[in-house]
Coordinates of C-alpha atoms in Angstrom, one line a residue:
Y135 CA 110.6 104.1 106.9
F136 CA 111.6 102.2 110.1
C137 CA 115.4 102.1 110.4
A138 CA 117.6 99.6 112.2
K139 CA 119.9 100.8 114.9
N140 CA 122.5 103.2 113.4
K141 CA 125.2 105.7 114.4
L142 CA 123.0 108.7 113.7
L143 CA 120.3 107.4 116.0
I144 CA 117.6 107.9 113.3
N145 CA 114.8 105.5 114.2
Q146 CA 112.2 106.5 111.7
I147 CA 111.6 108.7 108.6
D148 CA 108.0 109.6 107.9
I149 CA 106.6 111.2 104.7
I150 CA 103.0 112.2 104.6
K151 CA 101.6 113.0 101.1
T152 CA 98.1 113.9 100.3
N153 CA 96.5 116.0 97.5
S154 CA 96.8 119.1 99.6
L155 CA 99.7 118.3 102.0
K156 CA 103.3 117.2 101.9
K157 CA 105.1 116.8 105.2
A158 CA 108.2 114.9 106.3
Y159 CA 109.9 114.4 109.7
M160 CA 112.4 112.0 111.3
I161 CA 112.6 110.5 114.8
I162 CA 116.1 110.8 116.3
G163 CA 116.2 109.1 119.6
R164 CA 112.8 110.2 121.0
Q165 CA 112.8 113.6 119.3
E166 CA 110.8 114.5 116.2
V167 CA 112.7 116.7 113.7
A168 CA 110.9 118.4 110.8
L169 CA 112.4 117.8 107.4
E170 CA 112.2 120.0 104.3
I171 CA 111.1 118.1 101.2
K172 CA 113.6 119.1 98.4
S173 CA 112.4 116.6 95.8
L174 CA 109.6 114.0 95.8
N175 CA 109.1 111.9 92.6
K176 CA 108.5 108.3 91.7
N177 CA 112.2 107.3 91.8
E178 CA 113.7 109.4 94.6
I179 CA 112.9 111.4 97.7
V180 CA 115.4 114.1 98.9
L181 CA 114.9 115.6 102.3
F182 CA 116.9 118.1 104.3
S183 CA 117.2 119.2 107.9
N184 CA 119.9 120.5 110.3
G185 CA 122.8 119.7 108.0
Y186 CA 121.5 116.3 107.0
T187 CA 120.6 115.5 103.4
I188 CA 118.5 112.3 103.2
K189 CA 118.1 110.5 99.9
I190 CA 115.7 107.6 99.5
N191 CA 115.9 105.6 96.3
K192 CA 112.4 104.2 95.9
N193 CA 113.5 101.6 93.3
N194 CA 115.8 99.7 95.7
N195 CA 114.7 101.2 99.1
E196 CA 118.3 102.5 99.7
V197 CA 118.4 105.2 102.3
S198 CA 121.5 107.4 102.5
V199 CA 122.2 110.3 104.9
S200 CA 124.9 112.9 104.2
D201 CA 126.3 115.1 106.9
E202 CA 129.3 117.3 106.3
N203 CA 131.7 115.1 104.3
K204 CA 130.3 111.7 105.3
I205 CA 127.7 109.5 103.8
H206 CA 125.9 106.9 106.0
F207 CA 123.7 104.1 104.5
L208 CA 120.8 103.1 106.7
K209 CA 118.9 99.8 106.7
C210 CA 115.3 100.9 106.7
K211 CA 112.1 99.1 106.0
S212 CA 109.4 100.9 104.0
E213 CA 105.8 100.8 105.2
T214 CA 102.9 102.3 103.3
F215 CA 99.4 103.0 104.5
N216 CA 96.4 104.7 103.1
M217 CA 94.2 107.0 105.1

């Protein structure tokens, strides 16, 4: 997911899923931050790292980020590729 400019400085959220591997990370500024995958199903993806909870609704491509008591909605474009 490539994200438009936002207050949290999250540029990109990447999820790599193969038969043997599931990995996720986000790019904040120029730094790569590993994400823990809490849930990954056909409707929703839930990721967690450093106090952030990221929820991606796959049906409408809505990306929300929760930190402390705030919820931020990001405008992100989904891109999929096969290896």
